[in-house]
Short mmCIF file of C-alpha atoms in Angstrom, two decimals:
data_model
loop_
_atom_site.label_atom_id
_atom_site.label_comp_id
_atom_site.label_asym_id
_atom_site.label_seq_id
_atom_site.Cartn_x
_atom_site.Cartn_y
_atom_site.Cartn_z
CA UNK A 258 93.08 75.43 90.27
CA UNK A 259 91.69 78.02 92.31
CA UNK A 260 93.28 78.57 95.51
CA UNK A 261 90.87 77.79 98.68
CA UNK A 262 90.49 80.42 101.44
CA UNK A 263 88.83 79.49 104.77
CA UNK A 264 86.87 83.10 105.33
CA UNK A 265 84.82 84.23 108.45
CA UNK A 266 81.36 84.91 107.90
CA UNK A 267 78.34 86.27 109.92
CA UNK A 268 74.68 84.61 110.04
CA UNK A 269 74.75 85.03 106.17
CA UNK A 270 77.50 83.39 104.41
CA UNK A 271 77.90 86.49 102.41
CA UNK A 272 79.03 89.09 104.87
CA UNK A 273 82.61 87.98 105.55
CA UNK A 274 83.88 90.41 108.24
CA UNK A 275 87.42 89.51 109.74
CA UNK A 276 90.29 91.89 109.60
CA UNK A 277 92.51 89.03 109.25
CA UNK A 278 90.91 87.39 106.20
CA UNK A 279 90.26 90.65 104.45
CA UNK A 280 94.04 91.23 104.40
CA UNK A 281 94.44 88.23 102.40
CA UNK A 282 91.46 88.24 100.37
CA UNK A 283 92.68 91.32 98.92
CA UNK A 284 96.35 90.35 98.84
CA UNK A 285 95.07 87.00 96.73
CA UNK A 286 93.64 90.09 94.20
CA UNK A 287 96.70 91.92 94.27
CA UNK A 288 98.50 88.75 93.06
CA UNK A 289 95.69 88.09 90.68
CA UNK A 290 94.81 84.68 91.86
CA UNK A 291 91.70 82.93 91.77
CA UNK A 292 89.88 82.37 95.24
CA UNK A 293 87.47 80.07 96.08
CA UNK A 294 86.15 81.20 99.73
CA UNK A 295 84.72 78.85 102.24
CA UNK A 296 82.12 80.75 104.21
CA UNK A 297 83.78 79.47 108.26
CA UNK A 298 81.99 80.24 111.56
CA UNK A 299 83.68 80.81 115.11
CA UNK A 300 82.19 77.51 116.38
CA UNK A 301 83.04 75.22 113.01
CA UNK A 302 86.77 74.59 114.16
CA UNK A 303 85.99 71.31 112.99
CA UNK A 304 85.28 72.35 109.40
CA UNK A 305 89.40 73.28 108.90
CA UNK A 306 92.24 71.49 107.86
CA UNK A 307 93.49 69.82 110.69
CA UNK A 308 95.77 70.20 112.12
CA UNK A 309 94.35 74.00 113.04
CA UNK A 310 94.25 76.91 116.04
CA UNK A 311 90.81 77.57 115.32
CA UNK A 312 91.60 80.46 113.40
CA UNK A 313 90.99 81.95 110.00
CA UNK A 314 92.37 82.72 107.51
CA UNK A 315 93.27 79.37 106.17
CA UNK A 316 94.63 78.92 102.50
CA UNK A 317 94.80 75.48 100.57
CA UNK A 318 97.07 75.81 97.59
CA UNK A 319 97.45 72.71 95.76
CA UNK A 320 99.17 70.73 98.21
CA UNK A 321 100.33 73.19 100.88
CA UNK A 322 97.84 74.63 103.58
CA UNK A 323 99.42 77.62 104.95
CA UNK A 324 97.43 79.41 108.37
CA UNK A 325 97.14 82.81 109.43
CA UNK A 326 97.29 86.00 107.56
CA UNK A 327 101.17 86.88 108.16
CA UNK A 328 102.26 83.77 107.32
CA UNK A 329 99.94 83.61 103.87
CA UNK A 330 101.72 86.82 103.09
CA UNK A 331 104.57 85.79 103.04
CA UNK A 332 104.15 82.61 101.11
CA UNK A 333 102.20 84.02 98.34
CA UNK A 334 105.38 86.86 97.98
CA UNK A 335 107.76 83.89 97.32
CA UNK A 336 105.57 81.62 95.52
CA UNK A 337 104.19 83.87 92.84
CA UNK A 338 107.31 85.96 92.71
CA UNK A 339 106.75 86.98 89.17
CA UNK A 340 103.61 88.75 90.19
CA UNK A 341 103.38 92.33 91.76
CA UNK A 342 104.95 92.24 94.91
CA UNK A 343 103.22 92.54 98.32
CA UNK A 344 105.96 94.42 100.37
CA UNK A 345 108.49 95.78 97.54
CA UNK A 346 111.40 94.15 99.03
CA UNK A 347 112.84 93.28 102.20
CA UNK A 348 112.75 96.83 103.53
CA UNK A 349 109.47 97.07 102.58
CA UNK A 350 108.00 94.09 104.43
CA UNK A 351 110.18 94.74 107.82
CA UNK A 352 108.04 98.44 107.18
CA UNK A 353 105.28 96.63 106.93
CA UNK A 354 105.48 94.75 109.89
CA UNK A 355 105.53 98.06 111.80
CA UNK A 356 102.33 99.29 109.98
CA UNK A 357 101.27 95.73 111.25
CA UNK A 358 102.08 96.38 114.86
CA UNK A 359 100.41 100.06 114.99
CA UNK A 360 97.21 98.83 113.04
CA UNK A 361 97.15 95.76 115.99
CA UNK A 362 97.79 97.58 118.51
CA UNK A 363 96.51 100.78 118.14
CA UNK A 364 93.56 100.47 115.76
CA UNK A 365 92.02 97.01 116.27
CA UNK A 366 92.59 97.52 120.31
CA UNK A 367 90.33 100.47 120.36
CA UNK A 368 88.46 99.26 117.31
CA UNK A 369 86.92 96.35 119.22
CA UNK A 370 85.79 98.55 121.94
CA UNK A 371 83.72 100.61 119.26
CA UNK A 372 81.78 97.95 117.66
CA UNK A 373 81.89 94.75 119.46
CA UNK A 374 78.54 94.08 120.43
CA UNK A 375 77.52 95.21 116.85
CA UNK A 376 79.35 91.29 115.94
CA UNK A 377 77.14 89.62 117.98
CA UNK A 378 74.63 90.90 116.44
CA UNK A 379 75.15 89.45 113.11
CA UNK A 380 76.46 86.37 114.15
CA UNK A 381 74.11 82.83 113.76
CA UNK A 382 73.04 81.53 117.00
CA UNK A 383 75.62 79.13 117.97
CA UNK A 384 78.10 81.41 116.99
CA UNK A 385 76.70 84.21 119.04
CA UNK A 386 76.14 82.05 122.60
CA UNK A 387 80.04 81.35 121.91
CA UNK A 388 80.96 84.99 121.15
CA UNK A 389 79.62 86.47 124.48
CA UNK A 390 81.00 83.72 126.39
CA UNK A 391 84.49 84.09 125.05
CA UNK A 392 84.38 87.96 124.70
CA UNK A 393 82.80 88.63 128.00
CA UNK A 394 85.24 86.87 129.50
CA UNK A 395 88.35 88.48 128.07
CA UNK A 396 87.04 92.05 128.55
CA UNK A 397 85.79 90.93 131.90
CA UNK A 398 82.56 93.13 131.02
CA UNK A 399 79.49 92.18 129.13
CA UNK A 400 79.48 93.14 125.16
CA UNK A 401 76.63 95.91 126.05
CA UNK A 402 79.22 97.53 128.50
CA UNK A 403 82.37 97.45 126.59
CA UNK A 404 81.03 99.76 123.79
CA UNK A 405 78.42 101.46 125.92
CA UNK A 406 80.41 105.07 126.13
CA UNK A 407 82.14 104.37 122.66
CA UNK A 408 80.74 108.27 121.65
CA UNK A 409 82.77 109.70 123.73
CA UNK A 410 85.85 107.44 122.99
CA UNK A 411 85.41 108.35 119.17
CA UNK A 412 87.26 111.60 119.14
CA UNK A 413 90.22 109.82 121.01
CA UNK A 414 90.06 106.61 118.16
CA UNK A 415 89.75 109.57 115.59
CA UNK A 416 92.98 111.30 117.01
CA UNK A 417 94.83 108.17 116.89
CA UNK A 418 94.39 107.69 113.19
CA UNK A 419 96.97 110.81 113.00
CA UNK A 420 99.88 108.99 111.42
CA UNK A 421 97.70 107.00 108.59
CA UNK A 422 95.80 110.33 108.29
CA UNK A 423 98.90 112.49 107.31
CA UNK A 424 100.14 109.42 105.39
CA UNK A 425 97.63 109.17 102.92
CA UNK A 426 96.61 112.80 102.90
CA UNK A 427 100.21 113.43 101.07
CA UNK A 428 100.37 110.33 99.25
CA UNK A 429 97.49 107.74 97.66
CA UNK A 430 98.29 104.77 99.33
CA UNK A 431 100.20 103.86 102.71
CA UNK A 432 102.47 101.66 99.85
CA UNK A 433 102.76 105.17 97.71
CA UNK A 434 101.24 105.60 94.79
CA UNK A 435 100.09 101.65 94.24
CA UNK A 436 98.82 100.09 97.14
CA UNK A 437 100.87 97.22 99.26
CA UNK A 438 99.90 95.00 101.81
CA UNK A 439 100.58 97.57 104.20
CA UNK A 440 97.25 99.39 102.99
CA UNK A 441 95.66 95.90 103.50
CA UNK A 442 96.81 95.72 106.60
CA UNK A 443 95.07 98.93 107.76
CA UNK A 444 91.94 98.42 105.43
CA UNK A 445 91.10 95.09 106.81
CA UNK A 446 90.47 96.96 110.09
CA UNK A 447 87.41 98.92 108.38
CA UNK A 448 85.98 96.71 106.52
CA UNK A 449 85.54 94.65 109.74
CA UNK A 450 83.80 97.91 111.29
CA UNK A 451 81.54 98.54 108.22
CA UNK A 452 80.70 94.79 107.98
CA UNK A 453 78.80 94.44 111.09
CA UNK A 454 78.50 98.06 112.70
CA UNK A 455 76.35 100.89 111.50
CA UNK A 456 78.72 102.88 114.00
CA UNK A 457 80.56 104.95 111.49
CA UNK A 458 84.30 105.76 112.45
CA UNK A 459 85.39 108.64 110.35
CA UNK A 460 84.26 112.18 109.79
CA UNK A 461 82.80 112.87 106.11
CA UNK A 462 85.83 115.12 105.59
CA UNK A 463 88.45 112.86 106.91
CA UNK A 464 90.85 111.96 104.31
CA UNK A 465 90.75 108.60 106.05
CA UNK A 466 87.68 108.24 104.72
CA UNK A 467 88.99 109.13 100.82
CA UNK A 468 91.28 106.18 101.12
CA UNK A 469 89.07 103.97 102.38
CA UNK A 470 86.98 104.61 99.14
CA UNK A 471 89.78 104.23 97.13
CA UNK A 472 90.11 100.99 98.89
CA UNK A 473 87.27 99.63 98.66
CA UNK A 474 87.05 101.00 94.41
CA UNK A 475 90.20 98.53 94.20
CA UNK A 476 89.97 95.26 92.59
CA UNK A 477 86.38 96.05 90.73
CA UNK A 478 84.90 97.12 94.15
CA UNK A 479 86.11 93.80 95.79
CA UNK A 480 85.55 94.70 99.32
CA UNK A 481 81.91 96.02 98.24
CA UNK A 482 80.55 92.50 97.32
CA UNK A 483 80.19 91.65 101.44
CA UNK A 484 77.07 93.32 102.63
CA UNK A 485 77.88 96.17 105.03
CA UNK A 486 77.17 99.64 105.82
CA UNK A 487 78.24 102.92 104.63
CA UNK A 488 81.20 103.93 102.49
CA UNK B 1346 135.27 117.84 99.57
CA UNK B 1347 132.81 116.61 102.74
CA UNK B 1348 129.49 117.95 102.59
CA UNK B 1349 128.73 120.41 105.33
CA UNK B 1350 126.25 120.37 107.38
CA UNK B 1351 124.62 122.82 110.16
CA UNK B 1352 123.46 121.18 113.03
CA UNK B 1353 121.64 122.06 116.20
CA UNK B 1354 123.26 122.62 119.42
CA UNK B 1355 123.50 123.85 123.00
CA UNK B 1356 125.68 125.78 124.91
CA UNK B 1357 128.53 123.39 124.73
CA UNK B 1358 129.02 123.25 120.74
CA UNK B 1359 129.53 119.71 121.25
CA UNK B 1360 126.26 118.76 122.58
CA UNK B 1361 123.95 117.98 119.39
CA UNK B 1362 120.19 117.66 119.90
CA UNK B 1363 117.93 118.32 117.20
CA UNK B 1364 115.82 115.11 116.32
CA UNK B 1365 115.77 116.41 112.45
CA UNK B 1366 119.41 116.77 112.41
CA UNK B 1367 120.39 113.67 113.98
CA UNK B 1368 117.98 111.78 110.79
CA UNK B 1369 120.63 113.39 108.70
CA UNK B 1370 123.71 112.70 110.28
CA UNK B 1371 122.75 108.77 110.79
CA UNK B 1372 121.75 108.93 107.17
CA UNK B 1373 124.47 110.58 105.96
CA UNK B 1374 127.01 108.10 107.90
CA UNK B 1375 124.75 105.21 106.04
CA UNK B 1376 125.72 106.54 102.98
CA UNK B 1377 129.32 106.37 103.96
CA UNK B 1378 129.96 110.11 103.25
CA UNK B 1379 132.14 112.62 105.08
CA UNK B 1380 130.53 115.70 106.85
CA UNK B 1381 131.97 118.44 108.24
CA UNK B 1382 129.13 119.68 110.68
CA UNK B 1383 128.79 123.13 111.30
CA UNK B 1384 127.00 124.08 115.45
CA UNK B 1385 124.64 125.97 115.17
CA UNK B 1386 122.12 127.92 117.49
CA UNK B 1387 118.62 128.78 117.16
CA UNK B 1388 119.17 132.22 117.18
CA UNK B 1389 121.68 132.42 114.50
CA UNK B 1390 119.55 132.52 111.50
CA UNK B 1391 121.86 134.58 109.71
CA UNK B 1392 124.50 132.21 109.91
CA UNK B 1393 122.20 129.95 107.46
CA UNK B 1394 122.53 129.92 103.94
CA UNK B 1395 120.23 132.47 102.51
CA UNK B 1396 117.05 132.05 102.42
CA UNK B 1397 116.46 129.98 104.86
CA UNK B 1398 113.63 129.45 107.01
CA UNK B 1399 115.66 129.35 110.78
CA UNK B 1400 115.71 125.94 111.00
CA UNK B 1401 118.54 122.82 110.68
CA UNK B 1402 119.27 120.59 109.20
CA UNK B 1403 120.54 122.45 106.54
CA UNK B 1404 123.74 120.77 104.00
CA UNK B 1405 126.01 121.85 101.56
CA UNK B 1406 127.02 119.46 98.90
CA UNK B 1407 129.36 121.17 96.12
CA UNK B 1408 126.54 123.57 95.01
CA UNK B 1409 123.51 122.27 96.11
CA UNK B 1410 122.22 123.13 99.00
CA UNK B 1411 119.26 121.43 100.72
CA UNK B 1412 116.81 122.25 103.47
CA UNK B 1413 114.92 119.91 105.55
CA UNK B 1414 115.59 116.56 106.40
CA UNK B 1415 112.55 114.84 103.98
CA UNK B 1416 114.23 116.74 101.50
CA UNK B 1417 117.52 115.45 102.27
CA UNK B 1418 116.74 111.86 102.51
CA UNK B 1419 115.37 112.30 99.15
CA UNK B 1420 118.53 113.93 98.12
CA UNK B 1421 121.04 111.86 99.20
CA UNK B 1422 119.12 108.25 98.04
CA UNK B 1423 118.86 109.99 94.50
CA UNK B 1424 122.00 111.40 94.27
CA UNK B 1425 124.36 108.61 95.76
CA UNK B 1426 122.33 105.82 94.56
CA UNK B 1427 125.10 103.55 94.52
CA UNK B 1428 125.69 103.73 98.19
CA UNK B 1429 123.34 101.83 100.72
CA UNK B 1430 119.70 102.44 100.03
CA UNK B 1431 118.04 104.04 102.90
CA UNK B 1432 114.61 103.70 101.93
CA UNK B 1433 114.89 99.87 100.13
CA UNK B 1434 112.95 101.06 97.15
CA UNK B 1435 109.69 103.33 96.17
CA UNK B 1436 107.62 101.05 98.66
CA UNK B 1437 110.05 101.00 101.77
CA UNK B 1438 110.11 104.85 100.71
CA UNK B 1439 106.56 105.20 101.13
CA UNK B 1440 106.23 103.19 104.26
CA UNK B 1441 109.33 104.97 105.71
CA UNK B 1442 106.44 108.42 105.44
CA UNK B 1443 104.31 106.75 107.54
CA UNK B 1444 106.68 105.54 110.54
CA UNK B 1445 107.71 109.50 109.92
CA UNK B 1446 104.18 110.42 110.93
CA UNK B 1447 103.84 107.96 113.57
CA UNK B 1448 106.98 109.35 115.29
CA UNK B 1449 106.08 112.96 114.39
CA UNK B 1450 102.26 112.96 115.97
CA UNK B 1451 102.98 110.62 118.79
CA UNK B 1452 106.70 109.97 119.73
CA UNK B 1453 107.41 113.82 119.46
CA UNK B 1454 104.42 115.31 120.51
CA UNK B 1455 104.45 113.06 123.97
CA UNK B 1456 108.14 113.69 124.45
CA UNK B 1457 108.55 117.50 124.17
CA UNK B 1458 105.96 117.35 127.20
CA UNK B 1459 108.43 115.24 129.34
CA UNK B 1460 111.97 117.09 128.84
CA UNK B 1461 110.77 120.70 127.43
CA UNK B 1462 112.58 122.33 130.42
CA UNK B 1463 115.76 120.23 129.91
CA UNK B 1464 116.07 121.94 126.86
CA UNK B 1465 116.44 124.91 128.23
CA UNK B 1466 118.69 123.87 130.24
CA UNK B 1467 121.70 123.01 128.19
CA UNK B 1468 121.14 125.92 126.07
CA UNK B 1469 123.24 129.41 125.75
CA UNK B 1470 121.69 132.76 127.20
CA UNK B 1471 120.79 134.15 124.01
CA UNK B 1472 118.91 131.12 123.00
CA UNK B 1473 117.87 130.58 126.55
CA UNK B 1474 115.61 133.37 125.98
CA UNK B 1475 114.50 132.95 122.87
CA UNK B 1476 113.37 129.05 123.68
CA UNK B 1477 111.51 130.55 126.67
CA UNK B 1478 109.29 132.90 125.05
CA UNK B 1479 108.55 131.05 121.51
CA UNK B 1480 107.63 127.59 123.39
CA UNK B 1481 105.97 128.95 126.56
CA UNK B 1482 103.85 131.14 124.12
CA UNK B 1483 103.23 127.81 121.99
CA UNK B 1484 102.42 125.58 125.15
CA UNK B 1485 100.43 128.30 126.61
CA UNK B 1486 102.16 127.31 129.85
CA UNK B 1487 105.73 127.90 131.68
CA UNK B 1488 108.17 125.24 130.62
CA UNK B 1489 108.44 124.13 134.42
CA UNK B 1490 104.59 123.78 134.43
CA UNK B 1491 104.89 121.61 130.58
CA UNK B 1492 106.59 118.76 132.23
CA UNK B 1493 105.54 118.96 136.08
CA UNK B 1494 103.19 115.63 136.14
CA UNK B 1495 106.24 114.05 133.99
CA UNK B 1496 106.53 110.88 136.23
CA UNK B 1497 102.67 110.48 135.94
CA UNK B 1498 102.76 110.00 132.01
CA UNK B 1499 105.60 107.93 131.57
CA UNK B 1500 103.22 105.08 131.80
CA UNK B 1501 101.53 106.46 129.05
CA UNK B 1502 104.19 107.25 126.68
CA UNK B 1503 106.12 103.99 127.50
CA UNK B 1504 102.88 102.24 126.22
CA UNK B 1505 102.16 104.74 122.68
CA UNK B 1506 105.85 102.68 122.05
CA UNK B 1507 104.35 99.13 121.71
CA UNK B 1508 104.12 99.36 117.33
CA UNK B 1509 107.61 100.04 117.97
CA UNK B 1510 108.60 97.45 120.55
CA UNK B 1511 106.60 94.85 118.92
CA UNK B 1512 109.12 95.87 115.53
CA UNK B 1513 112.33 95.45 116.75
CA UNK B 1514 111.60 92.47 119.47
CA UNK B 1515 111.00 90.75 116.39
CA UNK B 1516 113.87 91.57 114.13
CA UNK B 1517 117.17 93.97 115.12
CA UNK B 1518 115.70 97.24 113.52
CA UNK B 1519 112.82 98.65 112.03
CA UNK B 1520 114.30 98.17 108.40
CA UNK B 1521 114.71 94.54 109.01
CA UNK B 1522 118.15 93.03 109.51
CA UNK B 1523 119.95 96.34 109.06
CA UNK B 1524 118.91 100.06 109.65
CA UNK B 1525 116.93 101.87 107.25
CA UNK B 1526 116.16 105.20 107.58
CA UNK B 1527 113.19 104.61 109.34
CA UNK B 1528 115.32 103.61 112.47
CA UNK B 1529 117.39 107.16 112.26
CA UNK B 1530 113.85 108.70 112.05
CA UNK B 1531 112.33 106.88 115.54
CA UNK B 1532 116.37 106.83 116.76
CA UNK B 1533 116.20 110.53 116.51
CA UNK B 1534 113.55 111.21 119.07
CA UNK B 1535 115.51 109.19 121.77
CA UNK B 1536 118.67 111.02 121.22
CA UNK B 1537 117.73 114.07 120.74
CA UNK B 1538 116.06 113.72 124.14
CA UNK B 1539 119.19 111.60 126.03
CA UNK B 1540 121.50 114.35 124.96
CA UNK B 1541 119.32 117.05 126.90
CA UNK B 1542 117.24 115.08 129.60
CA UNK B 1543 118.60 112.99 132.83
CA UNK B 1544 114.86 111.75 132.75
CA UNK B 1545 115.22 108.19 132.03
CA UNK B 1546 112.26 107.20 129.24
CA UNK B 1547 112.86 103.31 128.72
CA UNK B 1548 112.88 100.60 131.82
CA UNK B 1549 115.88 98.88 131.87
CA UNK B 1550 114.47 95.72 130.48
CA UNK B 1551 112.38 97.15 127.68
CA UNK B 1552 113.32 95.77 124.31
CA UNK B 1553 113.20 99.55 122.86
CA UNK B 1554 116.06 100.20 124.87
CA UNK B 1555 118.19 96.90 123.56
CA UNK B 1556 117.10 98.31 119.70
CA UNK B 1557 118.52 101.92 120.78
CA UNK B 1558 121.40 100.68 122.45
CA UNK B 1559 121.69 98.83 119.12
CA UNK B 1560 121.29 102.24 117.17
CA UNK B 1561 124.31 103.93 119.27
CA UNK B 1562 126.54 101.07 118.01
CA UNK B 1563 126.49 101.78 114.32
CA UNK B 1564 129.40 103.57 112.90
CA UNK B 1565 131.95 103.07 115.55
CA UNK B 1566 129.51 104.84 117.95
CA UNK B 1567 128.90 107.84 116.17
CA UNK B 1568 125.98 108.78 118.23
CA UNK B 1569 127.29 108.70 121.49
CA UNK B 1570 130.00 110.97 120.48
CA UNK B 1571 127.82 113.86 121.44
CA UNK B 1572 127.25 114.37 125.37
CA UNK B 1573 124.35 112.49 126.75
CA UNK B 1574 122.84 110.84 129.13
CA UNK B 1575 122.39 107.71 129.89
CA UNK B 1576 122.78 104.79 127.31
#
């Protein structure tokens, strides 16, 4: 039976756009397991299994419902064991959990501030009046004003893309030569940006920008079945 | 026969400070090898083994000799592979690159700006000299001007920490339960710059300063066997 994953989705079902779920949807294909996705919207909290933080992702394997994307990670490593690992080990996944902490606190931090008006914009209506509520309020700005100078804060995002930059410029993946859920990690954060900003992020030259393509070639083009823009 | 090794110091032979070298010499104590290290200044190129590029670490094992620390890492995992792994594996080796680049393009590059001078401090006359011209001429400034507003970017650097903090308030080193090399890699930057700089970097409560305290502990102290300041 196909595993169930609770997935966050825009005005059209199709366009699935958190960083959180895409790290699992594409750890689910790394493991080779079938996915069925539920398409989940900010203001359905009702919709999950309960209990539930309000949060996606959300996976229902047979019996056990297992939230948040950390946590699914590390359940689908033990459970399917016999399948290619996540995290290569235990040295591997504490590694990972420092990729984890840069991509958090580093990318998605100054990420948000790029393209976060650009969500609202694809959200459905009751989703949207929800978004700028909840948003406004934590940046203490309106969405309009929290990206408003984001040119000028692009070379300074750009810069601080140095240590994935010379990572993957000597090697294919962050994981090495196979990608790990470290590469997921990272990877969910652009496919959130393509998914609902025009706003592109990388130079054409960046070699940022070569991995992302091979990133989004994995899996026969998995990440290129949401709608979104660019490469 | 212990494998010798030159490393970087200032006027005092005793006092070691090369980030790069100390790498090695936490790796090599990982492996549970003897080393016989060899001071070194940076104006003694001709006391490396030929050729050599003027720069440490440099070791000597039986024949082989081996330049850089990358290299060396490399070296050491393949050729005492029945010792402690320091990378956990081809993934953990992959990942290890990337905290390597993280601490190379922003640990580094933010703390030569806040203890350049002290540098030049504990260094001998000759090398006093040398250091001047070859990093004023690279700064494009006087050393005294490189770290004038130091108190003013603490703030600043103390923050670029917070993939690292995040790690190790989470579990006791950035390998995970035990030190990989990717803690000697981070570890590195702090003592390189505690054995040369009075200019306290962590707060007293931060948890990056529990993890290094943590880091001076392993093998009976073996880092704090070079004079230093601070903890």
């Amino acid at each position: 039976m196909a595993i169930k994953m609770y997935d966050l989705c825009g005005a059209e079902a199709e366009r699935r756009f958190s960083p959180f779920c895409w790290r699992t949807r594409m750890a689910l294909a790394h493991k080779g397991l079938d996915v069925e996705t539920v398409p989940w919207r900010f203001t359905e909290k009702d919709k999950l299994p309960q209990p539930n933080a309000g949060r996606v992702p959300v996976i229902i394997d047979g019996d056990r419902v297992v939230h948040e994307s950390i946590a699914i990670a590390d359940y689908l490593e033990e459970r399917y064991a016999d399948r290619p690992s996540l995290f290569g080990g235990e040295t591997g996944r504490a590694l990972t959990r420092f990729v984890q902490n840069w991509t958090d606190t580093v990318v998605l931090n100054n990420l948000i501030r790029l393209v976060l008006v650009d969500i609202h914009g694809h959200l459905d209506p009751a989703d949207q009046e929800y978004f700028r509520q909840d948003r406004e309020k934590r940046f203490g700005a309106t969405l309009e004003d929290v990206v408003k100078d984001r040119e000028a804060r692009l070379p300074a995002f750009r810069a601080s893309l140095d240590p994935l930059r010379r990572t993957i410029d000597r090697q294919d993946f962050v994981g090495g030569r196979a990608p790990s859920y470290a590469d997921y990690i990272v990877f969910g954060a652009f496919q959130w940006a393509r998914a609902i900003s025009n706003f592109e992020l990388l130079a054409a030259d960046d070699p940022v920008r070569a991995w992302r393509r091979r990133m989004l070639d994995l899996y026969d083009g998995l990440a290129c079945r949401t709608p979104a823009y660019g490469d």
